């Protein structure tokens, strides 16, 4: 630690701190545009100037000088820094005057108005007139994709966007061309950006040069009702803020959560918004004469009740989709327990993960933040860039830090970091099953959901457990066996035990022709249900599940209900409701509760509070929010002892098209355009 005096206050700070960090630790507010805590230092906006006593007779950029670089006083006194001296204030006002020479000052029509760093700092350091009379320069706006709108006349060349796409996203497609007043930020050949994290540059831009294209000119920040919630587009559980106006969701922004997403979110999380309003189910439907007809809730319940009473419990089944909350899955399990049916499954992809193998067998055991400690990372049967882009950025950050060995078993892909490619099939993983322990303190396996959604999934799980034990990925003080799920509901469903009971059928079997007579589909849209069964669909969109349904009961999307989601590391998180469901749609748990009366299997709760009380009594760890309950690592010895034949077929990643993974995404025009660009479909000139 080093002593430093800031504005007359003596504090101890680490020697590697920048002056800016030291000043903030002392409680001083330092303006900045180019500096960002999670990006490298550029030092090119010069707004953070401070005065250093005994230093050069000019102000110093506090972001670019470290505390260790300061000289002590003549008698060994700590260095002295002034953040609000006449020199510092005059220098900052001069910098602001320079920045506003070319800025168009079009705040009334700028989407950044109301949350603009340049506006805020101009209030403190701006002048009422300028000493410069030159014409303002004009810069042509660039096309960089369907997500980010450019107004490059406003750009102040802070280069935050360039550093983000290069360092965090790992797709160096933005850069600067020209020099002096001719300098411009542009993409390579003005092509669309290909990163799944590109929307974060809008949050980083301190002016209105980069704004959100899908929500352009929609509303002002002070018009929004802000709701803190949790993302369900993948299993990471990123912290988000949902901004709504009236009954409409307008935008989704990230919240800071260092344990999970830091302050980034994926483009699908951010721009899924228009899919929440398109192709929505807002009333019940009943199939009559081969066509779906609107019906009342009573008529829909009567149609289901008549079929349930005429069907044997062994011929009734249920499957759960990827976006379900813990509460509705708990209600569905209770309903089927009363009906006496063992046919229930939350694994619509056919995964062989099962609670009987122990909770550690299906969790990201090291936690997401544990990636920062790993010194070897082996990715197996996964493409984390598509299955969890924010987690992939965290792996890249660890790789950039050095001292980590990375490898991949599965499909070759651009993961934004270099890795050793070890092969595509499980036989490449088998080479590590009897391998001597790696010379690494904290090695880590990251197994994708696709590794287990295959006929030999249980054998792959056993092989991975054996390899993890051999290499030392699982040992005292460290559990590096990590399963990266792609479905937000999967861990919660496995925790609740939503798997087939004795002689019960799993989801792929129930989806086959005539396997069951009645099938309750709770939002499972990623599976094809063959003819034969009477299908009751509880969901939000007119997607695959609704097309196959005989009765549709409209549910609520994740932004329209409060609920618990358990992320891939086993962390229960609480999602708040931002708006109400459209039309006659209702929350899924209440639909199941109302349905339980006419079918003669009344559920013992009449409110969400009563349901959560029952959930807390049965599964207390699921209501300890934001706390990861450690799983018993002793199960891996038993897992490694399981036998099974390994298929030679190569691993296939769980996500084929990042932008179209669920019914909300498939209803989104923005996601459809991103998907088309990703497939190489070019924009027409007229567009």
XYZ file of C-alpha atoms in Angstrom:
687
model
C 0.000 0.000 0.000
C 1.106 3.575 -0.706
C 0.185 6.757 1.106
C -1.163 9.647 -0.932
C -2.788 12.947 0.001
C -5.809 13.875 -2.114
C -7.495 17.227 -1.501
C -5.968 17.301 1.987
C -7.107 13.754 2.850
C -4.409 11.130 3.427
C -5.329 7.588 2.363
C -3.608 4.253 1.730
C -4.127 2.730 -1.713
C -2.432 -0.070 -3.683
C 0.600 1.181 -5.582
C -0.821 -0.112 -8.886
C -3.913 2.117 -8.580
C -4.221 4.894 -11.111
C -4.600 8.410 -9.753
C -8.219 8.313 -10.918
C -8.906 5.212 -8.821
C -7.091 6.702 -5.849
C -9.100 9.928 -6.117
C -12.361 7.999 -6.214
C -11.243 5.965 -3.202
C -10.783 9.292 -1.406
C -14.314 10.336 -2.342
C -13.420 12.772 -5.117
C -15.440 12.737 -8.332
C -13.309 12.715 -11.469
C -14.973 13.385 -14.840
C -14.015 11.060 -17.671
C -15.073 9.944 -21.132
C -12.494 7.441 -22.381
C -11.700 5.685 -19.100
C -13.721 2.577 -18.179
C -13.037 0.183 -15.332
C -13.243 -2.940 -17.512
C -11.297 -1.656 -20.532
C -7.660 -0.852 -21.139
C -6.473 2.710 -20.567
C -6.411 4.982 -23.604
C -5.861 8.380 -22.010
C -7.153 10.280 -25.017
C -10.077 12.378 -23.771
C -8.031 14.319 -21.157
C -11.140 15.135 -19.124
C -9.760 13.548 -15.954
C -6.972 16.097 -15.476
C -5.753 16.732 -11.923
C -2.955 18.807 -10.394
C 0.019 16.992 -8.848
C 1.980 19.062 -6.330
C 5.672 19.080 -7.129
C 5.018 17.483 -10.476
C 5.188 18.977 -13.954
C 3.819 22.527 -14.196
C 0.803 21.280 -16.089
C -2.242 19.110 -15.276
C -1.888 15.311 -15.322
C -4.262 12.746 -16.855
C -5.273 10.812 -13.747
C -6.342 7.698 -15.674
C -2.905 7.190 -17.214
C -0.616 7.730 -14.227
C -0.191 5.192 -11.450
C 0.277 6.021 -7.793
C 3.687 4.325 -7.865
C 4.847 6.826 -10.513
C 4.470 9.822 -8.177
C 7.513 11.226 -6.400
C 7.396 11.846 -2.651
C 8.039 15.281 -1.195
C 11.549 16.594 -0.465
C 11.414 15.168 3.068
C 9.682 11.923 2.135
C 6.137 13.314 2.447
C 3.382 11.430 0.583
C 2.552 12.750 -2.894
C -0.149 15.425 -2.950
C -2.909 15.615 -5.570
C -5.556 18.317 -6.052
C -8.702 17.391 -7.957
C -10.541 20.701 -7.738
C -7.800 23.302 -7.860
C -8.011 26.318 -10.204
C -5.477 24.612 -12.521
C -7.519 21.392 -12.728
C -10.853 23.170 -13.244
C -9.437 25.481 -15.909
C -7.877 22.521 -17.732
C -11.151 20.552 -17.705
C -13.092 23.549 -18.983
C -10.567 23.881 -21.797
C -10.966 20.188 -22.684
C -14.750 20.546 -22.703
C -14.461 23.541 -25.022
C -12.344 21.470 -27.392
C -14.805 18.543 -27.301
C -17.709 20.811 -28.200
C -15.975 22.394 -31.209
C -17.359 19.749 -33.570
C -20.189 18.283 -31.534
C -23.497 19.096 -33.301
C -25.286 19.983 -30.017
C -28.460 18.227 -31.235
C -29.577 17.086 -27.784
C -33.328 17.603 -28.485
C -33.304 14.870 -31.149
C -30.605 12.637 -29.631
C -31.649 9.317 -28.059
C -28.852 9.705 -25.534
C -30.477 12.846 -24.118
C -31.129 12.505 -20.408
C -28.471 9.848 -19.854
C -25.525 11.402 -21.693
C -22.138 11.792 -20.019
C -21.291 14.724 -22.273
C -24.445 16.555 -21.183
C -23.695 15.897 -17.533
C -20.072 17.036 -17.712
C -20.950 20.094 -19.825
C -23.188 21.238 -16.981
C -20.175 21.271 -14.674
C -17.381 22.366 -17.011
C -19.031 23.905 -20.064
C -19.003 27.583 -21.001
C -21.807 29.703 -22.433
C -19.790 30.488 -25.541
C -16.873 29.200 -27.565
C -13.694 30.917 -28.706
C -13.650 28.844 -31.900
C -15.378 29.991 -35.073
C -14.434 27.203 -37.503
C -17.134 25.241 -39.267
C -18.077 21.967 -37.614
C -16.798 18.899 -39.394
C -19.264 16.426 -40.888
C -18.812 12.652 -40.715
C -20.884 10.207 -42.701
C -22.907 7.758 -40.623
C -21.833 4.127 -40.909
C -23.842 0.923 -41.222
C -22.500 -1.475 -38.602
C -25.508 -3.773 -38.317
C -29.198 -3.869 -37.392
C -28.610 -3.236 -33.682
C -26.442 -0.132 -33.404
C -27.437 3.202 -34.955
C -24.560 5.551 -35.761
C -24.536 9.356 -35.615
C -20.831 9.882 -36.071
C -20.988 13.694 -36.065
C -21.367 13.331 -32.294
C -18.332 11.067 -31.825
C -15.577 12.409 -29.542
C -13.113 9.575 -30.381
C -13.008 8.154 -26.866
C -12.446 4.691 -28.490
C -14.442 2.851 -25.819
C -16.306 0.977 -28.554
C -13.066 0.006 -30.303
C -11.528 -1.293 -27.090
C -14.674 -3.218 -26.130
C -15.071 -5.151 -29.381
C -11.350 -5.903 -29.443
C -10.723 -6.770 -25.808
C -14.017 -8.027 -24.361
C -15.975 -9.264 -27.375
C -12.843 -10.533 -29.112
C -14.057 -9.489 -32.564
C -11.786 -6.603 -33.633
C -14.067 -5.171 -36.291
C -14.139 -1.524 -35.162
C -11.230 0.835 -35.522
C -10.131 4.355 -36.347
C -9.110 5.634 -39.754
C -7.628 9.025 -40.601
C -5.804 11.450 -38.317
C -6.600 14.747 -36.643
C -9.946 16.175 -37.579
C -10.285 13.508 -40.295
C -10.263 10.663 -37.766
C -13.353 8.419 -37.930
C -14.499 5.319 -36.061
C -15.761 2.712 -38.492
C -16.150 -1.017 -38.973
C -13.977 -3.014 -41.330
C -15.145 -2.101 -44.865
C -18.333 -0.797 -43.192
C -19.670 -4.315 -42.754
C -22.060 -5.309 -39.970
C -20.444 -6.327 -36.696
C -20.560 -10.065 -36.033
C -20.212 -10.079 -32.246
C -23.064 -11.387 -30.071
C -22.175 -8.645 -27.559
C -22.095 -5.631 -29.868
C -25.095 -3.937 -28.221
C -22.938 -3.151 -25.197
C -21.145 -0.423 -27.146
C -24.349 1.638 -26.852
C -24.044 1.579 -23.057
C -20.343 2.392 -23.284
C -20.668 5.342 -25.655
C -20.506 8.503 -23.499
C -22.220 10.601 -26.181
C -24.970 9.841 -28.704
C -22.699 8.569 -31.479
C -23.841 4.964 -30.955
C -27.463 4.399 -29.989
C -29.906 1.501 -30.109
C -31.350 1.186 -33.603
C -34.480 -0.874 -32.712
C -35.622 1.702 -30.119
C -34.571 4.858 -31.953
C -36.757 7.916 -31.228
C -39.094 5.860 -29.063
C -39.066 7.546 -25.657
C -36.979 9.522 -23.193
C -35.241 7.861 -20.232
C -37.350 9.664 -17.641
C -40.529 8.192 -19.147
C -39.566 4.624 -18.297
C -40.654 2.509 -15.365
C -37.516 0.576 -14.416
C -37.792 -3.006 -13.128
C -34.865 -5.139 -11.960
C -35.088 -8.711 -13.187
C -33.166 -11.712 -14.525
C -32.444 -12.752 -18.110
C -33.754 -16.102 -19.387
C -32.353 -16.141 -22.925
C -29.661 -18.525 -21.673
C -28.903 -20.301 -18.411
C -26.457 -17.696 -17.135
C -29.064 -15.619 -15.296
C -27.610 -12.232 -16.197
C -28.821 -9.275 -14.134
C -31.002 -6.996 -16.265
C -33.180 -3.935 -15.967
C -36.447 -3.878 -17.898
C -37.612 -0.408 -18.970
C -41.318 -0.151 -19.744
C -43.699 2.621 -20.699
C -47.334 1.905 -19.985
C -47.966 -1.739 -20.863
C -45.107 -1.942 -23.340
C -41.559 -3.173 -22.785
C -39.307 -0.663 -24.539
C -35.772 -1.836 -23.799
C -33.648 -4.140 -21.663
C -30.351 -3.017 -20.141
C -27.714 -4.796 -18.026
C -27.233 -4.399 -14.291
C -23.858 -4.842 -12.653
C -23.366 -8.283 -11.125
C -19.691 -9.192 -10.844
C -20.519 -12.781 -9.883
C -22.305 -13.485 -13.178
C -22.383 -11.007 -16.064
C -20.207 -8.164 -14.751
C -21.984 -5.398 -16.691
C -22.481 -6.999 -20.104
C -25.462 -8.746 -21.712
C -25.845 -10.501 -25.046
C -27.591 -8.956 -28.029
C -30.402 -11.488 -27.772
C -31.039 -10.485 -24.168
C -31.026 -6.797 -25.084
C -33.019 -6.816 -28.331
C -35.591 -9.555 -27.763
C -38.108 -6.829 -26.926
C -40.164 -6.756 -30.127
C -40.654 -10.518 -29.880
C -42.589 -10.002 -26.640
C -45.310 -8.179 -28.606
C -45.517 -10.310 -31.758
C -47.511 -13.534 -32.322
C -48.727 -13.485 -28.727
C -51.389 -15.848 -27.427
C -53.895 -13.650 -25.610
C -56.961 -15.913 -25.337
C -57.706 -19.626 -24.962
C -58.230 -21.733 -28.071
C -59.829 -25.138 -28.623
C -59.361 -27.224 -31.763
C -62.711 -27.902 -33.430
C -62.914 -29.781 -36.715
C -59.186 -29.518 -37.250
C -59.001 -25.760 -36.672
C -58.262 -23.753 -33.555
C -61.197 -21.599 -32.440
C -61.246 -18.913 -29.727
C -62.882 -20.138 -26.544
C -63.548 -19.034 -22.980
C -61.447 -20.284 -20.087
C -64.394 -22.426 -18.920
C -64.746 -24.051 -22.346
C -61.012 -24.740 -22.572
C -60.907 -26.227 -19.061
C -63.972 -28.354 -19.805
C -62.324 -29.774 -22.939
C -59.199 -30.679 -20.944
C -61.151 -32.087 -17.999
C -63.219 -34.333 -20.244
C -60.082 -35.778 -21.810
C -58.284 -36.224 -18.454
C -61.204 -38.113 -16.900
C -61.362 -40.430 -19.892
C -57.634 -41.199 -19.854
C -55.654 -43.554 -17.641
C -52.949 -41.789 -15.557
C -50.288 -43.940 -17.206
C -51.302 -42.469 -20.567
C -51.003 -38.843 -19.407
C -47.705 -36.988 -19.775
C -46.159 -33.551 -19.306
C -43.072 -31.810 -20.625
C -41.576 -28.483 -19.601
C -39.993 -25.844 -21.835
C -36.838 -23.795 -21.436
C -38.352 -20.586 -20.004
C -40.465 -21.943 -17.129
C -40.161 -20.583 -13.585
C -39.618 -22.791 -10.557
C -43.119 -21.979 -9.259
C -44.987 -23.249 -12.311
C -42.817 -26.372 -12.517
C -43.514 -27.027 -8.834
C -47.255 -26.634 -9.476
C -47.092 -28.981 -12.484
C -45.251 -31.621 -10.472
C -47.824 -31.364 -7.670
C -50.653 -31.692 -10.204
C -49.188 -34.840 -11.753
C -48.523 -36.317 -8.327
C -52.250 -35.985 -7.623
C -53.126 -37.489 -10.998
C -50.766 -40.400 -10.312
C -48.839 -40.090 -13.566
C -45.062 -40.753 -13.655
C -44.667 -39.255 -17.145
C -43.127 -35.834 -16.570
C -39.874 -34.394 -17.902
C -38.114 -31.014 -18.005
C -35.488 -32.193 -20.534
C -37.140 -31.616 -23.900
C -33.758 -31.936 -25.644
C -33.381 -35.554 -24.481
C -30.565 -34.814 -22.044
C -29.434 -37.715 -19.865
C -28.622 -35.521 -16.865
C -30.574 -36.766 -13.859
C -30.941 -35.771 -10.194
C -30.150 -39.333 -9.116
C -26.512 -38.734 -10.095
C -26.262 -35.934 -7.535
C -26.658 -32.182 -7.842
C -22.957 -31.713 -8.614
C -23.417 -33.699 -11.834
C -25.470 -30.949 -13.488
C -24.153 -27.683 -12.012
C -21.439 -25.203 -12.981
C -19.693 -26.153 -9.771
C -16.750 -23.747 -9.807
C -19.259 -20.871 -10.212
C -18.992 -18.428 -13.077
C -16.633 -16.179 -11.140
C -14.423 -19.256 -10.626
C -13.341 -18.954 -14.259
C -11.101 -16.099 -13.124
C -9.133 -18.574 -10.973
C -8.785 -21.426 -13.479
C -5.367 -22.251 -14.892
C -6.644 -24.801 -17.448
C -10.011 -24.803 -19.233
C -11.259 -27.688 -21.374
C -14.505 -27.035 -23.283
C -16.361 -30.242 -24.168
C -19.315 -30.506 -26.557
C -20.084 -26.809 -26.339
C -19.820 -23.533 -28.191
C -19.958 -21.065 -25.292
C -19.899 -18.123 -27.684
C -23.429 -19.090 -28.787
C -24.692 -20.838 -25.662
C -23.604 -18.101 -23.232
C -21.761 -15.183 -24.905
C -21.179 -13.341 -21.631
C -19.560 -16.419 -20.092
C -17.445 -16.797 -23.226
C -16.252 -13.206 -22.730
C -15.240 -14.154 -19.203
C -13.221 -17.102 -20.502
C -11.569 -14.724 -22.978
C -10.733 -12.300 -20.171
C -9.072 -15.129 -18.243
C -7.172 -16.166 -21.393
C -5.962 -12.607 -21.942
C -4.662 -12.615 -18.367
C -2.207 -15.357 -19.313
C -1.148 -18.473 -17.464
C -4.094 -20.581 -18.606
C -4.177 -23.593 -20.939
C -7.307 -23.866 -23.117
C -8.624 -26.800 -25.116
C -11.720 -27.857 -27.057
C -13.335 -31.235 -27.695
C -16.241 -30.822 -30.117
C -17.114 -28.729 -33.137
C -14.402 -26.309 -34.206
C -15.566 -22.722 -33.839
C -14.256 -19.191 -33.429
C -14.496 -18.754 -29.658
C -12.621 -15.397 -29.710
C -9.655 -16.958 -27.894
C -6.980 -19.410 -28.978
C -7.294 -23.027 -27.898
C -5.791 -26.430 -28.564
C -8.192 -28.453 -30.695
C -8.265 -32.013 -29.377
C -10.911 -33.634 -31.579
C -14.645 -33.724 -32.259
C -15.819 -36.992 -30.680
C -15.962 -38.479 -27.158
C -12.959 -40.658 -27.955
C -10.831 -37.504 -27.653
C -12.155 -37.081 -24.128
C -11.455 -40.746 -23.379
C -7.724 -40.045 -23.746
C -7.922 -38.149 -20.439
C -9.838 -40.824 -18.531
C -6.650 -42.542 -17.306
C -4.387 -39.532 -17.614
C -2.001 -38.648 -14.772
C -3.037 -35.515 -12.844
C -2.369 -32.309 -14.749
C 0.311 -30.012 -13.449
C -2.339 -27.394 -12.767
C -3.771 -26.137 -9.501
C -7.301 -25.394 -10.707
C -8.165 -27.131 -13.993
C -11.726 -26.800 -15.246
C -14.091 -28.758 -17.498
C -16.956 -26.902 -19.220
C -19.403 -29.435 -20.646
C -22.136 -28.173 -22.957
C -25.725 -29.349 -22.856
C -25.193 -30.972 -26.249
C -22.744 -33.454 -24.726
C -25.584 -35.113 -22.809
C -28.475 -34.736 -25.283
C -27.495 -37.882 -27.181
C -28.255 -41.593 -26.753
C -24.934 -42.186 -24.972
C -25.311 -39.082 -22.790
C -25.048 -41.054 -19.547
C -21.869 -42.774 -20.733
C -20.427 -39.368 -21.721
C -21.247 -38.048 -18.250
C -19.465 -41.019 -16.682
C -16.464 -40.589 -18.976
C -16.257 -36.865 -18.182
C -16.402 -37.569 -14.440
C -13.593 -40.107 -14.784
C -11.474 -37.673 -16.797
C -12.132 -34.870 -14.293
C -10.963 -37.046 -11.426
C -7.889 -38.213 -13.357
C -6.786 -34.709 -14.305
C -7.463 -33.252 -10.878
C -10.387 -31.048 -11.938
C -12.273 -32.393 -8.917
C -10.308 -32.486 -5.672
C -10.276 -31.102 -2.161
C -10.882 -27.370 -2.259
C -11.731 -27.234 -5.968
C -14.568 -28.577 -8.105
C -13.947 -27.736 -11.737
C -16.623 -30.040 -13.202
C -18.957 -27.536 -14.867
C -22.088 -28.116 -16.911
C -23.101 -25.168 -19.097
C -26.834 -25.419 -19.681
C -28.570 -23.601 -22.508
C -32.067 -23.530 -20.933
C -32.957 -21.120 -18.129
C -35.383 -23.590 -16.528
C -33.211 -26.709 -16.650
C -31.388 -26.548 -13.314
C -34.582 -25.580 -11.491
C -36.424 -28.491 -13.097
C -33.699 -30.965 -12.149
C -33.629 -29.575 -8.606
C -37.388 -30.174 -8.369
C -37.006 -33.690 -9.754
C -39.051 -33.116 -12.911
C -37.869 -36.343 -14.494
C -39.803 -39.533 -15.242
C -40.804 -41.587 -12.237
C -40.746 -45.377 -12.088
C -41.688 -46.716 -15.528
C -42.267 -43.143 -16.642
C -41.584 -41.806 -20.140
C -39.087 -39.083 -20.971
C -39.844 -36.128 -23.257
C -38.562 -37.572 -26.577
C -40.546 -40.764 -25.952
C -43.732 -38.864 -25.071
C -43.359 -36.864 -28.278
C -43.565 -40.018 -30.388
C -46.795 -41.075 -32.056
C -49.350 -42.644 -29.678
C -46.891 -42.818 -26.762
C -49.438 -41.034 -24.554
C -53.071 -40.051 -25.004
C -52.897 -36.668 -23.259
C -49.834 -34.435 -23.172
C -49.530 -31.227 -21.147
C -46.958 -29.007 -22.840
C -45.689 -26.246 -20.527
C -43.933 -24.038 -23.076
C -41.861 -26.753 -24.782
C -41.398 -25.366 -28.311
C -38.094 -26.986 -29.272
C -39.500 -30.478 -29.779
C -41.742 -31.958 -32.494
C -44.764 -33.792 -31.074
C -45.992 -36.481 -33.442
C -49.712 -37.163 -34.028
C -51.703 -39.270 -31.606
C -51.804 -37.366 -28.336
C -54.316 -34.718 -27.241
C -51.995 -31.768 -26.550
C -52.703 -29.040 -23.991
C -50.301 -26.163 -24.594
C -49.589 -23.544 -21.920
C -47.405 -20.896 -23.496
C -46.952 -17.381 -24.778
C -46.432 -17.439 -28.550
C -47.923 -19.016 -31.642
C -44.862 -21.172 -32.128
C -44.333 -24.890 -32.715
C -46.107 -25.979 -29.532
C -49.211 -23.908 -30.255
C -49.458 -25.216 -33.827
C -49.591 -28.774 -32.526
C -51.995 -28.049 -29.644
C -55.613 -29.146 -29.298
C -56.188 -26.717 -26.429
C -54.188 -23.521 -25.930
C -54.080 -21.850 -22.517
C -52.275 -18.467 -22.890
C -49.491 -17.905 -20.354
C -47.245 -15.031 -19.306
C -43.782 -14.230 -20.636
C -40.835 -13.799 -18.277
C -41.316 -10.030 -18.182
C -44.970 -10.460 -17.171
C -44.673 -12.557 -14.024
C -42.660 -12.795 -10.845
C -40.765 -16.017 -10.494
C -37.664 -17.898 -9.463
C -35.033 -19.034 -11.956
C -32.020 -21.152 -11.039
C -29.015 -20.432 -13.233
C -26.449 -22.923 -14.494
C -24.337 -22.628 -11.329
C -27.339 -23.414 -9.084
C -27.982 -19.827 -7.971
C -31.702 -19.086 -7.315
C -32.631 -15.628 -8.593
C -35.853 -13.674 -8.355
C -37.358 -12.102 -11.466
C -39.780 -9.208 -11.066
C -42.808 -8.475 -13.222
C -42.456 -5.375 -15.413
C -45.843 -5.377 -17.189
C -49.005 -7.487 -17.197
C -49.793 -10.238 -19.733
C -51.848 -9.262 -22.794
C -55.567 -9.944 -23.102
C -56.812 -12.972 -21.196
C -53.358 -14.472 -20.689
C -52.545 -15.489 -17.116
C -49.501 -16.549 -15.106
C -48.756 -20.211 -15.689
C -49.006 -21.322 -12.054
C -52.511 -19.799 -11.814
C -53.568 -21.628 -14.989
C -52.478 -24.941 -13.466
C -54.233 -24.095 -10.202
C -57.468 -23.212 -12.014
C -57.207 -26.327 -14.191
C -56.775 -28.586 -11.146
C -60.381 -28.036 -10.026
C -62.296 -29.309 -13.091
C -59.980 -32.304 -13.533
C -60.516 -33.358 -9.901
C -56.935 -32.871 -8.643
C -57.211 -29.636 -6.663
C -53.868 -28.086 -5.783
C -53.437 -26.981 -2.140
C -52.623 -23.319 -2.757
C -54.746 -20.375 -3.885
C -52.094 -17.671 -4.116
C -48.507 -17.275 -5.177
C -47.565 -16.667 -1.550
C -49.041 -20.016 -0.513
C -47.297 -21.750 -3.421
C -43.932 -20.273 -2.446
C -44.493 -21.297 1.169
C -45.018 -24.884 0.032
C -41.945 -24.605 -2.221
C -39.835 -23.264 0.645
C -40.934 -26.119 2.904
C -40.072 -28.773 0.305
C -36.954 -27.183 -1.232
C -35.574 -24.545 1.157
C -32.403 -23.957 -0.877
C -34.504 -22.706 -3.820
C -35.649 -19.635 -1.886
C -32.199 -18.601 -0.656
C -31.815 -16.020 -3.393
C -28.435 -15.227 -4.921
C -26.714 -17.919 -2.848
C -25.086 -20.945 -4.439
C -25.488 -24.019 -2.256
C -22.307 -26.139 -2.686
C -23.005 -29.572 -4.143
C -21.426 -32.779 -2.854
C -18.430 -33.592 -5.052
C -18.353 -37.142 -3.718
C -20.789 -38.229 -6.427
C -18.111 -38.191 -9.127
C -16.542 -41.409 -7.908
C -19.860 -43.196 -8.411
C -20.398 -41.460 -11.736
C -16.996 -42.576 -12.992
C -17.882 -46.170 -12.132
C -20.977 -46.188 -14.350
C -20.674 -48.322 -17.460
C -21.955 -47.583 -20.933
C -21.014 -47.730 -24.582
C -19.656 -44.538 -26.108
C -20.864 -43.556 -29.573
C -18.200 -42.383 -32.014
C -20.468 -39.643 -33.348
C -18.950 -36.169 -32.916
C -20.352 -33.754 -30.367
C -22.945 -31.279 -31.649
C -23.401 -27.958 -29.856
C -26.794 -27.349 -28.273
C -27.377 -24.049 -30.103
C -27.496 -24.041 -33.899
C -28.631 -20.430 -34.422
C -27.854 -18.093 -31.541
C -30.572 -15.603 -32.465
C -33.482 -18.075 -32.801
C -33.369 -20.325 -29.750
C -36.831 -19.808 -28.240
C -40.339 -18.658 -29.243
C -39.743 -15.062 -28.146
C -36.624 -14.836 -30.308
C -38.352 -16.434 -33.296
C -41.141 -13.852 -33.049
C -38.634 -10.978 -33.121
C -38.037 -9.133 -36.387
C -34.720 -7.817 -35.044
C -33.487 -11.314 -34.203
C -34.578 -12.541 -37.639
C -32.485 -9.823 -39.302
C -29.476 -10.671 -37.118
C -29.878 -14.347 -37.982
C -30.045 -13.574 -41.706
C -26.855 -11.489 -41.502
C -25.175 -14.296 -39.589
C -26.053 -16.734 -42.366
C -24.514 -14.415 -44.948
C -27.766 -13.017 -46.338
C -26.848 -9.554 -47.627
C -29.008 -6.438 -47.406
C -30.532 -5.225 -50.636
C -29.481 -1.810 -51.913
C -33.022 -0.482 -51.519
C -32.926 -1.309 -47.811
